[in-house]
Amino acid sequence: MKAGSIAVWNIAPLFQGIGFASVVIVFFCNTYYILILTWGVYYLVKSFSAVLPWSHCNNTWNSPDCVDIFRQEDCTNGTANSTFGNLTCNELADKVSPITEFWEKKVLRLSSGLDDIGSINWELLLCLIGCWLLVYFCVWKGVKSTGKIVYFTATFPYVVLLILLVRGAMLPGATEGIIYYLKPDWSKLGTAQVWIDAGTQIFFSYAIGLGALTALGSYNRFNNDCYKDAFILAVINSGTSFFAGFVVFSILGFMANEQGVDISKVAESGPGLAFIAYPRAVSLMPVAPLWSALFFFMLLLLGLDSQFVGVEGLITAILDLLPARYYFRFQREIAVAICCAIMFLIDLSMLTEGGMYVFQLFDYYSASGMTLLWQTFWQCVVVAWVYGADRFMDDIARMIGYRPFPWMKWCWSFVTPFVCMAIFLFNLINYKPLTYNNSYTYPWWGEAIGWGFALSSMLCVPVTFLYKITCAKGSLRERWQHLTKPIWGAHHLEYMAPDPDVKSLTTLTPVSDNRVIIFESVM
């Protein structure tokens, strides 16, 4: 369709609400995701010191409960030596590590709850400004300039990952960590939450339902082999995640070995892995500042890639809504600046002492697994059942010169919608009120704000459907036929014949270099 996430639904205009939902989700995602980059930059700056500030308890923000790393087996006769004297192991279990205090007291300056917002952390504010400026000047000129930058930001992390893997594999306990990684607990497959987390992770990792892939794909040539690209994307993406697991668990195995505890005790998820577990492990390594700087530099590059794609998806969708006759010079640059400024202003609430609670509201509700599953369910239903799966297969055959494997059609029609709706219902049935760190429970009005975030995108589909069907003229059947009729662009007149024999294209490999026949249009 050569369009962003809204205009692309001209294949079935009645369901253009799917596009509006994508824009809402990607806007929320861009808004809070950059906080991860902000924290990463802060840690990166703090890594340039002789001694990492989170490796000891001799800082102004440390409390009397802070205690350095100790080995569990040192608890002889019920006592352990520490900088605070002889304490029982039970007493040590109630103490706090320096990295946890650095994260909560120095970085987040965590308040008592959502109703205690507090003041802005000015150090984080400077990091946030730097991140947004970096994103703006990488995206403002479009995909051509961004594409050149991504050659570095997407490939260099592989070099860092390889360096960290080699270093991690040489540490004591690394083998146990990797074995723990490769030996799954199959009983967990019977837990609904595992499927919900897995679905959410894959959707986020592949940027499914955000409209970002649609925006990037709109800049391709008409005859680009999108079918092959889909497989390449999936293999490289998941392959990278699998490879990164070796890096992470070799380090976690080392940390568990140093502390004399099971790996499950040191493995964390979410921000805790990147900003607590991994930095703590790095602080135990020789030349700790070097490995810390490498890790957070890699984290920054990976995060920037995601942010580039998200902002590009948002801008492309918005610019598609502007009629061509209103085009003016520097239109894109101004649009990117306005969007970045709005998201920056919202981000200020997450830099406060109660900012982590706001961040988690965005993360849990606005672009969560529930909203993405709902979004993708409707995408599959509209493409497979309203536009038509066979028709869509024909379109792809026109573009790439051969028909995709028939299994794809069955996925769009049955498998994917069923899996999405099943996980969605699992999520809904097993819904639990939001908590922070299993200790703070959000107030009712905090949850209400979160559900407002979620419904702001989920209601786009039914509301747009009802609005369009109500405003149309004619009988209900006539309205349906009119509103589900595709609106083709000018490029379709060039590439799509009235009655092409696409059914005859059955091979799974390109038939020749001349795969797409260009038909002259009579104007």
Short mmCIF file of C-alpha atoms in Angstrom, two decimals:
data_model
loop_
_atom_site.label_atom_id
_atom_site.label_comp_id
_atom_site.label_asym_id
_atom_site.label_seq_id
_atom_site.Cartn_x
_atom_site.Cartn_y
_atom_site.Cartn_z
CA MET A 1 0.00 0.00 0.00
CA LYS A 2 3.05 2.30 0.31
CA ALA A 3 1.52 3.94 3.37
CA GLY A 4 1.90 4.22 7.13
CA SER A 5 -0.10 2.42 9.80
CA ILE A 6 -3.33 4.42 9.25
CA ALA A 7 -3.56 4.85 5.47
CA VAL A 8 -2.52 1.22 4.94
CA TRP A 9 -5.99 0.17 6.12
CA ASN A 10 -7.49 1.63 2.95
CA ILE A 11 -7.64 -2.05 1.97
CA ALA A 12 -10.74 -2.09 4.22
CA PRO A 13 -11.58 1.54 5.20
CA LEU A 14 -14.26 0.42 7.66
CA PHE A 15 -11.52 -0.95 9.92
CA GLN A 16 -9.17 2.04 9.78
CA GLY A 17 -9.48 2.15 13.56
CA ILE A 18 -6.77 -0.53 13.62
CA GLY A 19 -4.41 2.10 12.23
CA PHE A 20 -5.45 4.70 14.79
CA ALA A 21 -4.92 2.11 17.54
CA SER A 22 -1.40 1.45 16.22
CA VAL A 23 -0.58 5.15 16.39
CA VAL A 24 -1.86 5.41 19.98
CA ILE A 25 0.15 2.35 21.07
CA VAL A 26 3.38 3.42 19.36
CA PHE A 27 2.99 6.94 20.81
CA PHE A 28 2.76 5.53 24.34
CA CYS A 29 5.61 3.11 23.64
CA ASN A 30 7.91 5.87 22.33
CA THR A 31 7.04 8.02 25.33
CA TYR A 32 8.09 5.61 28.07
CA TYR A 33 10.61 3.40 26.24
CA ILE A 34 13.17 6.22 26.02
CA LEU A 35 13.39 6.17 29.83
CA ILE A 36 15.30 2.88 29.50
CA LEU A 37 17.82 4.69 27.27
CA THR A 38 17.97 7.53 29.80
CA TRP A 39 18.84 5.14 32.63
CA GLY A 40 21.36 3.40 30.35
CA VAL A 41 23.09 6.71 29.55
CA TYR A 42 23.20 7.55 33.27
CA TYR A 43 24.84 4.22 34.10
CA LEU A 44 27.21 4.64 31.14
CA VAL A 45 28.39 8.03 32.43
CA LYS A 46 28.83 6.65 35.96
CA SER A 47 30.90 3.77 34.52
CA PHE A 48 33.73 6.18 33.68
CA SER A 49 35.24 6.08 37.16
CA ALA A 50 38.05 4.13 38.79
CA VAL A 51 35.59 2.38 41.12
CA LEU A 52 31.99 1.76 40.12
CA PRO A 53 29.71 3.70 42.51
CA TRP A 54 27.34 0.74 42.90
CA SER A 55 30.10 -1.66 43.95
CA HIS A 56 30.42 -0.44 47.56
CA CYS A 57 28.44 1.10 50.43
CA ASN A 58 30.63 4.17 51.01
CA ASN A 59 28.37 6.63 49.18
CA THR A 60 26.24 9.46 50.54
CA TRP A 61 23.02 7.75 49.41
CA ASN A 62 23.77 4.44 51.12
CA SER A 63 21.79 3.52 54.23
CA PRO A 64 22.93 1.61 57.36
CA ASP A 65 21.21 -1.46 55.87
CA CYS A 66 23.63 -1.53 52.92
CA VAL A 67 26.07 -4.43 52.94
CA ASP A 68 28.66 -5.48 50.37
CA ILE A 69 28.45 -8.77 48.49
CA PHE A 70 29.05 -11.76 50.73
CA ARG A 71 29.39 -15.47 50.12
CA GLN A 72 26.64 -17.66 51.53
CA GLU A 73 29.06 -20.40 52.54
CA ASP A 74 30.98 -17.94 54.71
CA CYS A 75 28.12 -18.16 57.18
CA THR A 76 29.98 -20.47 59.55
CA ASN A 77 28.31 -21.23 62.85
CA GLY A 78 25.44 -18.92 61.92
CA THR A 79 27.59 -15.80 61.49
CA ALA A 80 29.26 -14.01 58.60
CA ASN A 81 31.95 -11.36 58.49
CA SER A 82 30.97 -8.09 56.86
CA THR A 83 31.99 -4.49 57.11
CA PHE A 84 29.36 -4.11 59.81
CA GLY A 85 30.71 -6.80 62.07
CA ASN A 86 29.47 -10.32 62.73
CA LEU A 87 25.87 -10.80 61.67
CA THR A 88 23.77 -13.92 61.39
CA CYS A 89 22.81 -15.08 57.92
CA ASN A 90 19.17 -14.27 58.71
CA GLU A 91 20.17 -10.71 59.54
CA LEU A 92 22.22 -10.47 56.35
CA ALA A 93 19.23 -11.64 54.32
CA ASP A 94 17.38 -8.49 55.43
CA LYS A 95 20.21 -6.22 54.27
CA VAL A 96 20.33 -4.39 50.92
CA SER A 97 23.05 -4.60 48.29
CA PRO A 98 24.80 -1.40 47.11
CA ILE A 99 23.51 -1.81 43.53
CA THR A 100 19.89 -1.95 44.75
CA GLU A 101 20.41 1.22 46.75
CA PHE A 102 22.14 2.91 43.81
CA TRP A 103 19.15 2.03 41.62
CA GLU A 104 16.42 3.02 44.05
CA LYS A 105 18.04 5.84 46.05
CA LYS A 106 20.40 7.46 43.51
CA VAL A 107 18.88 6.80 40.07
CA LEU A 108 15.15 6.60 40.82
CA ARG A 109 15.15 8.36 44.22
CA LEU A 110 12.07 6.23 44.80
CA SER A 111 9.23 7.80 46.80
CA SER A 112 6.60 6.06 48.89
CA GLY A 113 4.03 5.77 46.11
CA LEU A 114 2.23 7.15 43.08
CA ASP A 115 0.64 9.92 45.16
CA ASP A 116 4.10 11.17 46.24
CA ILE A 117 5.56 12.48 42.98
CA GLY A 118 8.36 14.62 44.45
CA SER A 119 10.92 16.60 42.46
CA ILE A 120 12.67 15.97 39.15
CA ASN A 121 16.08 14.27 39.07
CA TRP A 122 18.09 16.87 37.15
CA GLU A 123 20.89 14.45 36.25
CA LEU A 124 18.36 12.16 34.56
CA LEU A 125 16.80 15.20 32.88
CA LEU A 126 20.10 15.98 31.15
CA CYS A 127 20.37 12.35 30.01
CA LEU A 128 16.79 12.45 28.69
CA ILE A 129 17.43 15.67 26.73
CA GLY A 130 20.53 14.08 25.21
CA CYS A 131 18.59 10.95 24.18
CA TRP A 132 15.75 12.91 22.55
CA LEU A 133 18.20 15.16 20.67
CA LEU A 134 20.03 12.08 19.42
CA VAL A 135 16.76 10.47 18.28
CA TYR A 136 15.55 13.68 16.61
CA PHE A 137 18.67 14.31 14.54
CA CYS A 138 18.77 10.66 13.46
CA VAL A 139 15.11 10.56 12.36
CA TRP A 140 14.32 14.06 11.11
CA LYS A 141 15.51 13.48 7.52
CA GLY A 142 13.71 10.16 7.05
CA VAL A 143 14.69 6.54 6.52
CA LYS A 144 17.61 7.27 4.20
CA SER A 145 19.62 9.03 6.91
CA THR A 146 18.33 6.69 9.63
CA GLY A 147 19.29 3.66 7.53
CA LYS A 148 22.90 4.79 7.34
CA ILE A 149 23.07 5.28 11.12
CA VAL A 150 21.48 1.89 11.78
CA TYR A 151 24.31 0.18 9.87
CA PHE A 152 26.43 1.01 12.92
CA THR A 153 23.87 0.87 15.75
CA ALA A 154 22.51 -2.52 14.62
CA THR A 155 25.82 -4.26 13.91
CA PHE A 156 28.19 -2.98 16.59
CA PRO A 157 26.18 -4.57 19.47
CA TYR A 158 27.06 -7.98 17.95
CA VAL A 159 30.74 -7.14 18.45
CA VAL A 160 30.09 -6.14 22.06
CA LEU A 161 27.98 -9.26 22.67
CA LEU A 162 30.78 -11.44 21.34
CA ILE A 163 33.36 -9.71 23.55
CA LEU A 164 31.13 -10.07 26.62
CA LEU A 165 30.46 -13.74 25.80
CA VAL A 166 34.16 -14.55 25.54
CA ARG A 167 34.84 -12.71 28.80
CA GLY A 168 31.85 -14.29 30.53
CA ALA A 169 32.75 -17.82 29.43
CA MET A 170 36.15 -17.46 31.12
CA LEU A 171 34.62 -16.69 34.52
CA PRO A 172 34.10 -19.36 37.21
CA GLY A 173 30.49 -20.56 37.33
CA ALA A 174 29.76 -19.60 33.70
CA THR A 175 29.19 -23.23 32.67
CA GLU A 176 26.55 -23.71 35.38
CA GLY A 177 24.83 -20.54 34.25
CA ILE A 178 24.66 -21.67 30.62
CA ILE A 179 23.40 -25.14 31.63
CA TYR A 180 20.67 -23.44 33.70
CA TYR A 181 19.76 -21.37 30.62
CA LEU A 182 19.54 -24.38 28.29
CA LYS A 183 17.67 -26.66 30.70
CA PRO A 184 14.05 -25.49 30.81
CA ASP A 185 11.43 -26.37 33.41
CA TRP A 186 8.77 -27.95 31.20
CA SER A 187 6.14 -27.81 33.95
CA LYS A 188 6.01 -24.05 33.47
CA LEU A 189 4.23 -24.59 30.13
CA GLY A 190 1.08 -25.31 32.12
CA THR A 191 1.19 -21.82 33.63
CA ALA A 192 -0.91 -19.21 31.84
CA GLN A 193 1.45 -16.37 32.81
CA VAL A 194 4.33 -18.00 30.91
CA TRP A 195 2.32 -17.92 27.67
CA ILE A 196 1.24 -14.33 28.32
CA ASP A 197 4.86 -13.26 28.94
CA ALA A 198 6.08 -15.18 25.89
CA GLY A 199 3.45 -13.63 23.63
CA THR A 200 4.17 -10.14 24.97
CA GLN A 201 7.92 -10.59 24.50
CA ILE A 202 7.65 -11.80 20.89
CA PHE A 203 5.22 -9.02 19.98
CA PHE A 204 7.55 -6.42 21.44
CA SER A 205 10.66 -7.98 19.96
CA TYR A 206 9.18 -8.17 16.45
CA ALA A 207 7.36 -4.80 16.78
CA ILE A 208 4.10 -6.51 15.83
CA GLY A 209 0.94 -4.41 16.02
CA LEU A 210 2.82 -1.13 16.43
CA GLY A 211 2.62 -0.06 12.80
CA ALA A 212 6.39 0.45 12.74
CA LEU A 213 7.09 -2.41 10.30
CA THR A 214 4.30 -1.10 8.07
CA ALA A 215 5.91 2.34 8.02
CA LEU A 216 9.35 0.95 7.13
CA GLY A 217 7.89 -1.39 4.52
CA SER A 218 6.14 1.52 2.82
CA TYR A 219 9.51 2.78 1.57
CA ASN A 220 10.35 -0.51 -0.21
CA ARG A 221 10.09 -1.10 -3.93
CA PHE A 222 6.79 -2.63 -5.00
CA ASN A 223 8.48 -5.88 -5.99
CA ASN A 224 10.59 -6.22 -2.84
CA ASP A 225 10.52 -9.81 -1.59
CA CYS A 226 8.65 -9.13 1.67
CA TYR A 227 7.97 -12.86 2.12
CA LYS A 228 11.68 -13.66 2.35
CA ASP A 229 12.26 -10.59 4.53
CA ALA A 230 9.68 -11.85 7.05
CA PHE A 231 11.65 -15.08 7.54
CA ILE A 232 14.98 -13.23 7.74
CA LEU A 233 13.56 -10.84 10.34
CA ALA A 234 12.24 -13.68 12.50
CA VAL A 235 15.43 -15.77 12.33
CA ILE A 236 17.86 -12.90 13.01
CA ASN A 237 15.69 -11.39 15.74
CA SER A 238 15.11 -14.57 17.73
CA GLY A 239 18.61 -15.82 16.95
CA THR A 240 20.08 -12.67 18.46
CA SER A 241 17.90 -13.09 21.56
CA PHE A 242 19.00 -16.71 21.92
CA PHE A 243 22.67 -15.72 21.52
CA ALA A 244 22.32 -12.88 24.04
CA GLY A 245 20.98 -15.41 26.55
CA PHE A 246 24.40 -17.09 26.65
CA VAL A 247 26.01 -13.73 27.44
CA VAL A 248 23.57 -12.94 30.24
CA PHE A 249 23.52 -16.36 31.91
CA SER A 250 27.28 -16.85 31.79
CA ILE A 251 27.55 -13.66 33.84
CA LEU A 252 24.66 -14.65 36.14
CA GLY A 253 26.32 -18.04 36.68
CA PHE A 254 29.49 -16.24 37.73
CA MET A 255 27.55 -14.02 40.13
CA ALA A 256 25.74 -17.02 41.65
CA ASN A 257 29.11 -18.74 42.08
CA GLU A 258 30.57 -15.68 43.80
CA GLN A 259 27.65 -15.45 46.24
CA GLY A 260 27.30 -19.20 46.71
CA VAL A 261 23.58 -19.22 45.87
CA ASP A 262 21.40 -20.81 43.20
CA ILE A 263 21.15 -19.00 39.85
CA SER A 264 17.41 -18.58 40.29
CA LYS A 265 18.19 -16.28 43.24
CA VAL A 266 20.19 -13.83 41.12
CA ALA A 267 18.21 -13.96 37.85
CA GLU A 268 15.80 -11.07 37.48
CA SER A 269 13.45 -9.83 34.76
CA GLY A 270 12.52 -6.43 33.40
CA PRO A 271 14.59 -3.37 34.42
CA GLY A 272 16.03 -5.41 37.28
CA LEU A 273 18.12 -7.52 34.88
CA ALA A 274 19.68 -4.58 33.04
CA PHE A 275 20.08 -2.19 35.98
CA ILE A 276 20.52 -4.44 39.03
CA ALA A 277 21.60 -8.02 38.25
CA TYR A 278 24.00 -7.36 35.37
CA PRO A 279 25.71 -4.27 36.89
CA ARG A 280 26.13 -6.19 40.15
CA ALA A 281 27.80 -9.05 38.29
CA VAL A 282 30.05 -6.66 36.35
CA SER A 283 31.17 -5.02 39.59
CA LEU A 284 32.65 -8.38 40.67
CA MET A 285 34.81 -8.68 37.53
CA PRO A 286 38.38 -7.43 37.08
CA VAL A 287 38.54 -4.06 35.26
CA ALA A 288 34.85 -3.60 36.09
CA PRO A 289 34.45 -0.07 34.61
CA LEU A 290 35.47 -1.30 31.14
CA TRP A 291 32.90 -4.11 31.03
CA SER A 292 30.24 -1.87 32.52
CA ALA A 293 30.83 0.83 29.90
CA LEU A 294 30.74 -1.75 27.09
CA PHE A 295 27.48 -3.25 28.34
CA PHE A 296 25.63 0.05 28.73
CA PHE A 297 26.97 1.36 25.42
CA MET A 298 25.54 -1.75 23.77
CA LEU A 299 22.25 -1.25 25.63
CA LEU A 300 22.10 2.34 24.38
CA LEU A 301 22.66 1.33 20.75
CA LEU A 302 20.04 -1.43 20.89
CA GLY A 303 17.55 0.90 22.52
CA LEU A 304 18.18 3.65 19.96
CA ASP A 305 17.36 1.22 17.13
CA SER A 306 13.99 0.47 18.71
CA GLN A 307 13.32 4.16 19.35
CA PHE A 308 14.21 5.10 15.74
CA VAL A 309 11.72 2.57 14.40
CA GLY A 310 8.97 3.61 16.82
CA VAL A 311 9.31 7.34 16.06
CA GLU A 312 9.49 6.64 12.31
CA GLY A 313 6.28 4.61 12.52
CA LEU A 314 4.51 7.45 14.34
CA ILE A 315 5.72 10.20 12.00
CA THR A 316 4.93 8.26 8.81
CA ALA A 317 1.36 7.61 9.99
CA ILE A 318 0.79 11.26 10.89
CA LEU A 319 2.26 12.66 7.66
CA ASP A 320 0.10 10.27 5.61
CA LEU A 321 -2.98 12.01 7.03
CA LEU A 322 -1.91 15.37 5.59
CA PRO A 323 -3.22 16.00 2.05
CA ALA A 324 -0.51 16.44 -0.58
CA ARG A 325 -1.75 19.94 -1.43
CA TYR A 326 -0.82 21.14 2.07
CA TYR A 327 2.79 20.04 1.75
CA PHE A 328 5.34 22.66 2.80
CA ARG A 329 9.10 22.82 3.18
CA PHE A 330 10.56 21.26 6.35
CA GLN A 331 7.20 19.60 6.99
CA ARG A 332 8.80 16.40 8.25
CA GLU A 333 11.39 18.14 10.41
CA ILE A 334 8.71 20.24 12.14
CA ALA A 335 6.42 17.21 12.64
CA VAL A 336 9.25 15.20 14.23
CA ALA A 337 10.16 18.14 16.49
CA ILE A 338 6.56 18.59 17.70
CA CYS A 339 6.10 14.87 18.41
CA CYS A 340 9.42 14.58 20.25
CA ALA A 341 8.62 17.71 22.30
CA ILE A 342 5.21 16.37 23.37
CA MET A 343 6.67 13.00 24.38
CA PHE A 344 9.52 14.75 26.21
CA LEU A 345 7.06 16.79 28.29
CA ILE A 346 5.18 13.61 29.29
CA ASP A 347 8.51 11.98 30.17
CA LEU A 348 9.17 14.64 32.82
CA SER A 349 6.63 12.90 35.08
CA MET A 350 8.81 9.76 34.97
CA LEU A 351 11.93 11.62 36.11
CA THR A 352 10.42 12.49 39.46
CA GLU A 353 10.74 10.55 42.70
CA GLY A 354 7.46 8.80 41.90
CA GLY A 355 8.45 8.43 38.24
CA MET A 356 9.02 4.67 38.41
CA TYR A 357 5.38 4.17 39.38
CA VAL A 358 4.30 6.27 36.37
CA PHE A 359 6.69 4.35 34.11
CA GLN A 360 5.25 1.03 35.23
CA LEU A 361 1.70 2.27 34.56
CA PHE A 362 2.69 3.00 30.94
CA ASP A 363 4.57 -0.28 30.61
CA TYR A 364 1.85 -2.48 32.13
CA TYR A 365 -1.19 -0.98 30.40
CA SER A 366 -0.50 1.34 27.45
CA ALA A 367 1.61 -0.95 25.24
CA SER A 368 1.19 -4.20 27.13
CA GLY A 369 0.58 -7.69 25.81
CA MET A 370 -3.17 -7.22 26.19
CA THR A 371 -3.38 -4.23 23.81
CA LEU A 372 -1.00 -5.76 21.27
CA LEU A 373 -2.87 -9.10 21.27
CA TRP A 374 -6.18 -7.29 20.72
CA GLN A 375 -4.64 -5.25 17.93
CA THR A 376 -3.10 -8.23 16.12
CA PHE A 377 -6.29 -10.28 16.41
CA TRP A 378 -8.21 -7.64 14.48
CA GLN A 379 -5.42 -7.25 11.91
CA CYS A 380 -5.59 -10.95 11.09
CA VAL A 381 -9.40 -11.00 11.02
CA VAL A 382 -9.64 -8.03 8.65
CA VAL A 383 -6.91 -9.22 6.26
CA ALA A 384 -8.03 -12.87 6.20
CA TRP A 385 -11.82 -12.55 6.40
CA VAL A 386 -12.80 -9.05 5.28
CA TYR A 387 -10.21 -8.35 2.58
CA GLY A 388 -9.70 -12.06 1.93
CA ALA A 389 -6.76 -14.37 2.58
CA ASP A 390 -6.72 -15.66 -1.02
CA ARG A 391 -6.84 -12.12 -2.32
CA PHE A 392 -3.95 -11.16 -0.08
CA MET A 393 -1.97 -14.17 -1.31
CA ASP A 394 -2.64 -12.98 -4.86
CA ASP A 395 -1.36 -9.51 -4.02
CA ILE A 396 1.88 -10.92 -2.61
CA ALA A 397 2.28 -13.12 -5.70
CA ARG A 398 1.95 -10.00 -7.87
CA MET A 399 4.68 -8.33 -5.88
CA ILE A 400 7.27 -11.08 -5.48
CA GLY A 401 6.52 -13.27 -8.48
CA TYR A 402 5.67 -16.49 -6.64
CA ARG A 403 3.01 -17.65 -4.22
CA PRO A 404 3.87 -18.02 -0.52
CA PHE A 405 3.46 -21.39 1.15
CA PRO A 406 -0.28 -22.09 1.73
CA TRP A 407 0.37 -22.54 5.45
CA MET A 408 0.65 -18.73 5.70
CA LYS A 409 -2.99 -18.36 4.66
CA TRP A 410 -4.12 -20.80 7.35
CA CYS A 411 -2.09 -18.89 9.93
CA TRP A 412 -3.74 -15.58 9.03
CA SER A 413 -7.20 -17.15 8.97
CA PHE A 414 -7.17 -19.49 11.96
CA VAL A 415 -3.95 -20.13 13.90
CA THR A 416 -2.81 -16.58 14.68
CA PRO A 417 -6.25 -15.13 15.56
CA PHE A 418 -6.97 -18.14 17.79
CA VAL A 419 -3.61 -17.92 19.61
CA CYS A 420 -3.93 -14.14 20.04
CA MET A 421 -7.45 -14.32 21.43
CA ALA A 422 -6.61 -17.30 23.68
CA ILE A 423 -3.64 -15.51 25.26
CA PHE A 424 -5.73 -12.31 25.47
CA LEU A 425 -8.45 -14.15 27.42
CA PHE A 426 -5.81 -15.86 29.60
CA ASN A 427 -4.46 -12.41 30.39
CA LEU A 428 -7.91 -11.04 31.18
CA ILE A 429 -8.95 -13.99 33.37
CA ASN A 430 -5.65 -14.04 35.25
CA TYR A 431 -5.52 -10.27 35.65
CA LYS A 432 -3.94 -9.10 38.90
CA PRO A 433 -3.80 -5.54 40.24
CA LEU A 434 -0.55 -3.78 39.43
CA THR A 435 2.16 -3.82 42.11
CA TYR A 436 5.70 -2.51 42.28
CA ASN A 437 8.38 -4.90 43.53
CA ASN A 438 5.66 -7.11 45.06
CA SER A 439 5.40 -4.64 47.94
CA TYR A 440 3.57 -1.51 46.76
CA THR A 441 -0.01 -1.87 45.49
CA TYR A 442 -1.30 0.85 43.20
CA PRO A 443 -4.35 2.86 44.38
CA TRP A 444 -7.66 2.43 42.55
CA TRP A 445 -7.28 5.72 40.71
CA GLY A 446 -3.81 4.64 39.50
CA GLU A 447 -5.29 1.47 38.01
CA ALA A 448 -8.09 3.56 36.48
CA ILE A 449 -5.47 5.70 34.70
CA GLY A 450 -3.78 2.52 33.48
CA TRP A 451 -7.01 1.11 32.07
CA GLY A 452 -7.58 4.49 30.43
CA PHE A 453 -4.25 4.03 28.63
CA ALA A 454 -5.22 0.52 27.50
CA LEU A 455 -8.76 1.42 26.36
CA SER A 456 -7.56 4.50 24.48
CA SER A 457 -6.12 2.18 21.83
CA MET A 458 -8.41 -0.84 22.18
CA LEU A 459 -11.58 1.20 21.64
CA CYS A 460 -10.26 2.74 18.41
CA VAL A 461 -11.38 -0.30 16.41
CA PRO A 462 -15.05 -0.53 17.53
CA VAL A 463 -15.54 3.27 17.78
CA THR A 464 -14.22 3.92 14.25
CA PHE A 465 -16.27 0.99 12.93
CA LEU A 466 -19.50 2.33 14.45
CA TYR A 467 -18.78 5.90 13.33
CA LYS A 468 -18.12 4.95 9.71
CA ILE A 469 -21.01 2.50 9.43
CA THR A 470 -23.39 5.05 10.98
CA CYS A 471 -22.34 7.96 8.76
CA ALA A 472 -22.52 5.93 5.52
CA LYS A 473 -25.63 5.95 3.33
CA GLY A 474 -27.72 3.11 1.97
CA SER A 475 -28.77 -0.21 3.40
CA LEU A 476 -26.54 -2.06 5.86
CA ARG A 477 -25.37 -4.40 3.08
CA GLU A 478 -24.58 -1.48 0.78
CA ARG A 479 -22.69 0.31 3.54
CA TRP A 480 -20.64 -2.83 4.23
CA GLN A 481 -19.80 -3.35 0.55
CA HIS A 482 -18.85 0.30 0.10
CA LEU A 483 -16.74 0.60 3.27
CA THR A 484 -14.87 -2.67 2.76
CA LYS A 485 -13.95 -1.85 -0.84
CA PRO A 486 -10.21 -1.07 -1.08
CA ILE A 487 -9.06 2.42 -2.02
CA TRP A 488 -6.09 1.90 -4.32
CA GLY A 489 -3.21 4.32 -4.76
CA ALA A 490 -1.74 5.65 -8.01
CA HIS A 491 1.08 3.10 -8.00
CA HIS A 492 -1.43 0.25 -8.18
CA LEU A 493 -2.47 1.38 -11.67
CA GLU A 494 1.10 0.80 -12.77
CA TYR A 495 1.78 -2.53 -11.13
CA MET A 496 -1.56 -4.31 -10.88
CA ALA A 497 -3.32 -5.65 -13.98
CA PRO A 498 -7.10 -5.96 -14.09
CA ASP A 499 -7.04 -9.77 -14.34
CA PRO A 500 -3.53 -11.07 -13.80
CA ASP A 501 -3.07 -14.80 -13.77
CA VAL A 502 -1.54 -14.86 -10.30
CA LYS A 503 -3.08 -18.27 -9.55
CA SER A 504 -0.58 -19.85 -11.89
CA LEU A 505 2.33 -18.71 -9.76
CA THR A 506 2.74 -21.78 -7.56
CA THR A 507 6.47 -22.16 -7.18
CA LEU A 508 8.01 -21.33 -3.83
CA THR A 509 11.12 -19.85 -5.43
CA PRO A 510 11.47 -16.83 -7.71
CA VAL A 511 10.78 -17.84 -11.30
CA SER A 512 13.11 -15.31 -12.86
CA ASP A 513 14.74 -11.96 -12.36
CA ASN A 514 11.81 -10.40 -14.21
CA ARG A 515 9.31 -11.42 -11.58
CA VAL A 516 6.84 -8.57 -11.75
CA ILE A 517 5.28 -7.54 -15.04
CA ILE A 518 4.71 -3.81 -15.19
CA PHE A 519 1.49 -2.96 -16.99
CA GLU A 520 1.22 0.40 -18.67
CA SER A 521 -1.68 2.40 -17.41
CA VAL A 522 -3.87 4.28 -19.87
CA MET A 523 -4.43 7.69 -18.34
#
